[in-house]
Amino acid sequence: MTTTSIGGWKATVAVSMSNYIEAGSIIALATSLTLWQEYFGFSNLVVGLVAALSANAFGAAIGAMIGGPLGDRYGRKFIYTYDLILYMAGTALVIFAVAPWMLILGVILTGIAVGAGVPVAWTYIAEEAPSEHRAKHVGTAQFAWSLAPALVFLLATLVVPLGLLGSRLVFAHLFVVAFITWWIRRRLSESQTWKKANEERRLEEAAGVKRRNYRELLTNATNLKAIFFLVGVYALWNLVAGQMGIFMPRVYETSGVKSASEQNLLQVLLWSLTVLATYFGFMKYGDRVDRRLLYGIGAVLGIAAWVLLVFVHVTTPVLILFAALWGISAGIGAQAFYALWAAEMFATRYRASAQGVLFFVARIVVGLLSYWFPTLLAEQGVPFVGMIMIGALVAALLIGVIWAPDTRGKSLEQIESERYGSSVRQPAEKLPAP
C-alpha cells in the first residue's frame, strides 16, 4: 500500500522530534540519577560514568560518528528508518531495569540512537528549508529541544511521590513519543539537496572517481576552518549545557535547594523561557537581523547567569534570576546557531558527516567532564565548577562573535560556491586507468 509523502513544515516538525527525544532522554536521566544511585548503591564516580555514557555524552558521540557518514552515503531518510527502533529498545531496557547492566546498556543504546539522529535532523531541516526562512525552520529543532526539558521536568515533578516508578514512567512517555514519531517518519520524503548530490556522486563513480568523504572533510582547508570555528562555538558552550542538562538538580541541591520538586520547578522555568526565547528570538529574528548581534546577546546572558551563581550570595531570587537568564540565553544562543551554521558551512556531499564529527567532539568533551563533575561538585562546590563554566562560555562568545559567517538569506548552493569555488566538484581520488 502506498502512502503520501510528507514535506514542508510537517516534515520539519517530524524531524525536529529527534531533538525532543534527545533532550527528553537527558532530562529523564538527570531527574532519576539520584534514585538510580540509591536503588543500585552507585558511588558518585559510577553516577558520573552513567551520565558520561548517555545521550548527553559518549553514547551520542558514538552514534554521531555512525549516523553522519551513513546519512551522507545512503540518504537522510535512511537514518530515520532505523534510529528510533534502536532508541525504543534502549528506552525499554531503562524502563524495566532491575540490574545495573540493564540501566547502563539502555542508556548507551538511547545515546547511540539520538547521536545518529540529531545531526542528520539538523542537516535535513536546513536542506529542505527555504533560504529566506532557514533559521526559522532550524529553530524548530531548537524549539523541540527546549520543549522536552520543560515538559519532562514538569512531569518529573508530578511523579516525585512515586519515587523510581515515577522515573520509569517518564522514560515510558519517551518510548511512546518515539514510536509515534517513527510511525510518522515512514512517510518522509528524501532531501532533494541530497538526491541531487547523490546523483553527482554516482556519475563521478561511473567515471572512475573514488570519493573519501572523511579524508576530504579532514584535509580540505575550508572544512578545517569551519570545524575549528564550530568546535569553538558549540563544544565549549555544550561543555556547560551538558553538565547543566544532567547535573543541574545537584547544583541546585549544593546551592541549598533540597526539595526535588523545587529543583525541578526551577528547571521548568528555565526551559519554558528557552522555548519562548527560541520562538520569539531565534525563529523570529534569525533570518532578519545581524546574527553576530543575536548570538552575542545570547552568549552574554549565559555568562551573566553563571557569574550570579558564582559571585553572588545564593538565595531563591538569585536562583530564579539565574534560571531566567540562562533560559533566554539558550533560546537564542550557541546550539541554535551551531545547528544553522553547521548545515550552511559544509558542502552537501559531507554535510552530515561533518555534523557527525562535530557532534562527536562536543559530546566527548561533555563526557570527559561529566565523569568527574559530581565528584568536583561535591568536593569543591559550585564556585569551583562555576569558574570552569564561565571560562568556556567566554571563549565561545569571542569565537562566535569574531568569526561568524555571513550566510543569512543565501541558498546552500550559493554558500557552497562562495566557500569552495569549484574545488568541491573536483575529483578527489581517481582510479588507475584500465
XYZ file of C-alpha atoms in Angstrom:
434
model
C 0.000 0.000 0.000
C 1.423 3.397 -0.947
C 1.199 6.421 1.302
C 1.560 10.091 0.522
C 4.942 11.526 1.449
C 5.092 14.461 3.816
C 7.265 17.521 3.299
C 7.456 21.215 4.210
C 6.648 22.192 7.789
C 5.178 18.764 8.583
C 8.498 17.160 7.687
C 10.387 19.798 9.684
C 8.298 19.069 12.783
C 8.617 15.291 12.364
C 12.392 15.502 12.004
C 12.673 18.007 14.868
C 11.315 15.384 17.237
C 14.860 13.924 17.269
C 15.737 16.901 19.426
C 12.736 16.414 21.713
C 13.703 12.787 22.245
C 17.373 13.621 22.799
C 16.773 16.368 25.334
C 13.998 14.372 26.965
C 16.356 11.419 27.442
C 18.971 13.619 29.100
C 16.470 15.201 31.478
C 14.749 11.903 32.272
C 18.125 10.543 33.359
C 19.012 13.767 35.181
C 15.857 13.662 37.300
C 16.315 9.975 38.105
C 20.070 9.665 38.693
C 19.805 10.064 42.455
C 17.031 7.453 42.564
C 19.039 5.004 40.458
C 22.064 5.701 42.682
C 20.065 4.783 45.779
C 18.436 1.757 44.110
C 21.697 0.206 42.897
C 24.059 1.685 45.515
C 26.203 3.584 42.998
C 29.086 5.833 44.062
C 29.416 9.360 42.671
C 32.020 8.114 40.186
C 29.614 5.465 38.877
C 26.907 8.120 38.564
C 29.359 10.170 36.513
C 30.099 7.124 34.356
C 26.397 6.513 33.647
C 25.982 10.176 32.706
C 29.089 10.051 30.509
C 27.790 7.009 28.601
C 24.373 8.541 27.968
C 22.748 10.605 25.231
C 24.410 13.555 26.910
C 27.947 12.429 26.061
C 29.775 9.306 24.845
C 26.703 7.395 23.682
C 25.633 10.268 21.452
C 29.232 10.754 20.289
C 29.427 7.171 19.021
C 26.042 7.473 17.330
C 27.047 10.689 15.579
C 30.136 9.096 14.058
C 27.976 6.246 12.769
C 24.948 8.231 11.634
C 26.741 11.108 9.892
C 28.566 9.057 7.217
C 25.573 6.753 6.721
C 23.355 9.792 6.194
C 25.698 11.112 3.511
C 26.110 7.755 1.809
C 22.604 6.311 1.910
C 20.412 9.354 2.474
C 18.904 11.317 5.314
C 15.765 9.167 5.332
C 17.856 6.009 5.803
C 18.750 7.111 9.337
C 15.112 7.696 10.232
C 14.179 4.176 9.239
C 16.279 2.625 11.992
C 17.431 5.119 14.638
C 14.225 5.203 16.664
C 13.917 1.413 16.668
C 17.266 1.311 18.485
C 16.090 4.164 20.719
C 12.939 2.307 21.731
C 14.949 -0.806 22.554
C 17.258 1.197 24.818
C 14.405 3.040 26.495
C 12.588 -0.228 27.182
C 15.690 -1.563 28.968
C 15.758 1.510 31.211
C 12.017 1.287 31.948
C 12.307 -2.311 33.143
C 15.848 -2.122 34.590
C 16.258 -4.355 37.640
C 20.030 -4.751 37.332
C 22.800 -2.203 36.712
C 23.674 -3.725 33.319
C 20.120 -3.099 32.056
C 20.274 0.570 33.003
C 23.767 1.087 31.561
C 23.067 -0.778 28.310
C 19.760 1.048 27.877
C 21.431 4.419 28.452
C 24.147 3.582 25.890
C 21.654 2.430 23.224
C 19.466 5.509 23.592
C 22.586 7.654 23.380
C 23.762 5.990 20.168
C 20.295 6.359 18.645
C 19.962 10.071 19.334
C 23.577 10.662 18.336
C 22.832 9.148 14.939
C 19.583 11.044 14.516
C 20.154 14.594 15.737
C 22.997 15.712 13.381
C 21.144 14.275 10.389
C 17.988 16.036 11.602
C 19.707 19.425 11.555
C 21.107 18.602 8.115
C 17.753 17.538 6.680
C 15.864 20.546 8.028
C 18.400 23.031 6.652
C 18.470 21.346 3.240
C 14.690 21.369 2.897
C 14.124 24.879 4.284
C 13.637 27.958 2.053
C 16.794 30.089 2.054
C 14.993 33.129 3.432
C 13.483 31.105 6.315
C 16.279 28.680 7.145
C 16.787 29.934 10.706
C 13.054 29.659 11.345
C 12.995 26.029 10.219
C 16.219 25.077 12.005
C 14.855 26.882 15.050
C 12.024 24.358 15.133
C 14.535 21.705 16.163
C 15.817 24.025 18.888
C 12.194 24.647 19.933
C 11.615 20.889 20.286
C 14.913 20.507 22.148
C 13.776 23.198 24.608
C 10.208 21.956 24.957
C 11.288 18.473 26.050
C 13.091 19.553 29.254
C 10.235 21.897 30.199
C 7.694 19.085 29.882
C 9.910 16.326 31.296
C 10.875 18.362 34.363
C 7.192 19.175 34.898
C 6.260 15.510 34.517
C 9.099 14.501 36.844
C 7.777 16.964 39.438
C 4.308 15.439 39.262
C 5.614 11.883 39.769
C 8.076 12.662 42.584
C 5.814 10.900 45.153
C 6.124 7.680 43.125
C 9.907 7.527 43.503
C 11.713 5.354 40.968
C 8.411 4.149 39.494
C 7.727 7.752 38.522
C 11.078 7.947 36.746
C 10.283 4.766 34.841
C 7.007 6.385 33.740
C 8.933 9.419 32.443
C 11.034 7.112 30.257
C 7.849 5.316 29.182
C 6.441 8.590 27.845
C 9.594 8.986 25.720
C 9.091 5.468 24.362
C 5.562 6.397 23.264
C 6.735 9.659 21.658
C 9.496 7.777 19.830
C 7.051 5.205 18.464
C 4.629 7.868 17.191
C 7.497 9.811 15.621
C 8.891 6.675 13.945
C 5.443 5.875 12.539
C 5.050 9.361 11.063
C 8.584 9.473 9.672
C 7.960 6.485 7.437
C 6.248 8.958 5.106
C 9.137 11.437 4.960
C 10.386 12.324 1.521
C 14.150 12.255 0.942
C 16.106 15.525 0.967
C 16.106 16.922 -2.576
C 19.502 18.507 -1.973
C 20.968 15.128 -1.027
C 19.322 13.403 -4.004
C 20.958 15.879 -6.371
C 24.369 15.476 -4.716
C 23.982 11.701 -4.709
C 23.309 11.658 -8.449
C 26.508 13.663 -8.999
C 28.379 11.146 -6.838
C 27.037 8.254 -8.921
C 28.178 9.947 -12.117
C 31.634 10.518 -10.629
C 31.909 6.881 -9.560
C 30.830 5.747 -13.022
C 33.605 7.950 -14.439
C 36.194 6.286 -12.178
C 36.305 8.810 -9.334
C 36.587 7.399 -5.823
C 35.407 9.681 -3.034
C 36.668 9.518 0.525
C 34.338 11.801 2.443
C 36.115 11.720 5.808
C 39.519 12.164 4.127
C 38.233 15.160 2.175
C 36.422 16.519 5.201
C 39.515 16.457 7.396
C 42.090 17.579 4.818
C 40.254 20.356 2.971
C 41.333 23.755 4.369
C 37.830 25.235 4.060
C 36.386 22.334 6.024
C 39.031 22.513 8.729
C 38.399 26.217 9.307
C 34.688 25.523 9.697
C 35.331 22.593 12.030
C 37.599 24.614 14.325
C 35.117 27.501 14.375
C 32.130 25.290 15.164
C 34.010 23.311 17.820
C 34.817 26.637 19.443
C 31.197 27.751 19.307
C 29.407 24.527 20.172
C 31.772 22.210 22.057
C 32.703 24.920 24.557
C 29.095 26.018 25.091
C 27.910 22.414 25.248
C 30.544 21.660 27.882
C 28.436 23.903 30.127
C 24.988 22.969 28.836
C 25.812 19.271 29.033
C 26.600 19.439 32.739
C 23.536 21.599 33.363
C 21.275 19.254 31.462
C 22.088 16.234 33.573
C 23.521 17.605 36.836
C 21.624 20.876 37.406
C 19.397 19.380 40.107
C 22.600 18.520 42.016
C 23.893 22.062 41.505
C 20.658 23.415 42.986
C 20.965 20.964 45.886
C 24.546 22.067 46.554
C 23.304 25.684 46.440
C 20.764 24.947 49.184
C 17.624 23.812 47.327
C 16.984 20.396 48.906
C 13.474 19.721 47.610
C 13.387 17.682 44.365
C 10.122 19.387 43.419
C 11.645 22.867 43.841
C 14.714 21.833 41.817
C 12.500 20.574 39.013
C 10.308 23.687 39.064
C 13.383 25.899 38.653
C 14.235 23.846 35.582
C 10.670 24.129 34.295
C 11.059 27.923 34.492
C 14.462 27.793 32.777
C 13.304 25.620 29.886
C 9.959 27.375 29.456
C 11.860 30.606 28.905
C 14.158 28.779 26.465
C 11.082 27.704 24.484
C 9.787 31.294 24.388
C 13.204 32.766 23.516
C 13.662 30.218 20.730
C 10.338 31.128 19.142
C 10.241 34.891 19.734
C 14.001 35.367 19.427
C 15.800 32.931 17.148
C 12.911 31.826 14.932
C 11.513 35.352 14.524
C 14.781 37.219 14.030
C 17.444 34.698 12.948
C 16.656 35.405 9.299
C 16.156 39.143 9.752
C 18.870 40.668 11.959
C 22.652 40.565 12.223
C 23.384 37.057 13.501
C 26.551 38.174 15.283
C 24.444 40.538 17.384
C 21.814 37.933 18.234
C 24.452 35.321 19.061
C 26.374 37.816 21.189
C 23.299 38.758 23.230
C 22.603 35.114 23.984
C 26.219 34.415 24.936
C 26.435 37.420 27.296
C 23.219 36.407 29.079
C 24.607 32.907 29.646
C 27.819 34.288 31.149
C 25.815 36.650 33.362
C 23.807 33.705 34.700
C 26.880 31.820 35.871
C 28.519 34.964 37.240
C 25.476 35.309 39.505
C 25.739 31.728 40.696
C 29.470 32.010 41.441
C 29.913 35.550 42.802
C 26.570 36.447 44.407
C 25.204 35.053 47.652
C 22.737 32.395 46.542
C 19.119 32.979 47.525
C 15.857 31.878 45.951
C 15.502 35.135 43.937
C 19.085 34.724 42.672
C 18.343 31.176 41.524
C 15.185 32.346 39.773
C 17.165 35.076 38.015
C 19.850 32.531 37.083
C 17.219 30.257 35.556
C 15.687 33.171 33.653
C 18.991 34.433 32.243
C 20.207 31.008 31.157
C 16.807 30.076 29.760
C 16.677 33.113 27.483
C 20.343 32.670 26.580
C 19.854 29.062 25.496
C 16.950 30.028 23.243
C 18.986 32.428 21.107
C 22.434 31.052 21.829
C 25.083 28.679 20.618
C 23.148 25.485 19.926
C 20.594 27.128 17.643
C 23.315 28.934 15.707
C 25.504 25.840 15.625
C 22.690 23.806 14.028
C 22.275 26.534 11.430
C 25.944 27.215 10.686
C 26.957 23.538 10.659
C 24.476 22.924 7.844
C 25.466 26.049 5.920
C 29.255 25.828 6.112
C 29.804 22.382 4.558
C 29.219 21.016 1.081
C 26.275 18.651 0.658
C 28.445 15.593 -0.021
C 29.786 15.578 3.541
C 27.383 17.822 5.414
C 26.015 15.050 7.667
C 29.493 13.541 8.158
C 30.764 16.940 9.283
C 27.934 17.251 11.768
C 28.711 13.748 12.977
C 32.356 14.691 13.634
C 31.368 17.923 15.375
C 28.695 16.254 17.495
C 31.211 13.526 18.377
C 33.796 16.046 19.558
C 31.236 18.060 21.529
C 29.835 15.022 23.323
C 33.273 13.586 24.081
C 34.203 16.882 25.741
C 30.987 16.759 27.786
C 31.590 13.138 28.709
C 35.111 13.746 29.975
C 33.900 16.420 32.374
C 30.691 14.506 33.231
C 32.711 11.653 34.670
C 34.309 13.965 37.232
C 31.593 16.607 37.630
C 29.594 15.017 40.510
C 32.804 14.491 42.484
C 34.105 18.013 41.758
C 30.743 19.497 42.723
C 30.614 17.527 45.985
C 34.236 18.184 46.966
C 34.927 21.674 45.537
C 31.477 23.256 45.423
C 29.593 25.461 42.959
C 32.174 28.312 42.736
C 34.896 25.942 41.507
C 32.830 24.270 38.778
C 31.236 27.634 38.007
C 34.574 29.163 37.049
C 35.093 26.315 34.564
C 31.670 27.118 33.095
C 32.382 30.840 32.825
C 35.734 30.276 31.118
C 34.182 28.025 28.471
C 31.299 30.457 27.839
C 33.594 33.469 27.432
C 35.707 31.600 24.877
C 32.574 30.540 22.949
C 31.343 34.161 22.956
C 34.558 35.517 21.460
C 34.884 32.801 18.810
C 31.271 33.127 17.675
C 31.161 36.924 17.515
C 34.528 37.315 15.783
C 34.282 34.561 13.164
C 30.549 34.154 12.492
C 29.917 33.523 8.750
C 27.817 35.850 6.594
C 25.225 33.372 5.311
C 21.877 34.969 6.093
C 19.389 34.766 3.221
C 21.714 32.813 0.907
C 20.899 29.435 -0.627
C 23.019 26.445 0.367
C 24.241 26.245 -3.234
C 25.349 29.901 -3.159
C 27.123 29.444 0.175
C 28.852 26.315 -1.113
C 30.003 28.134 -4.239
C 31.332 31.086 -2.237
C 33.173 28.904 0.282
C 34.566 26.210 -2.015
C 34.533 27.673 -5.509
C 34.748 24.715 -7.870
C 37.166 22.723 -5.680
C 34.490 20.561 -4.095
C 33.497 19.320 -7.537
C 36.995 18.225 -8.482
C 37.900 14.536 -8.389
C 39.226 13.507 -5.008
C 40.979 10.307 -5.971
C 40.941 8.806 -9.448
C 41.146 5.107 -10.003
C 44.008 3.859 -12.179
C 43.184 3.933 -15.875
C 42.329 0.491 -17.278
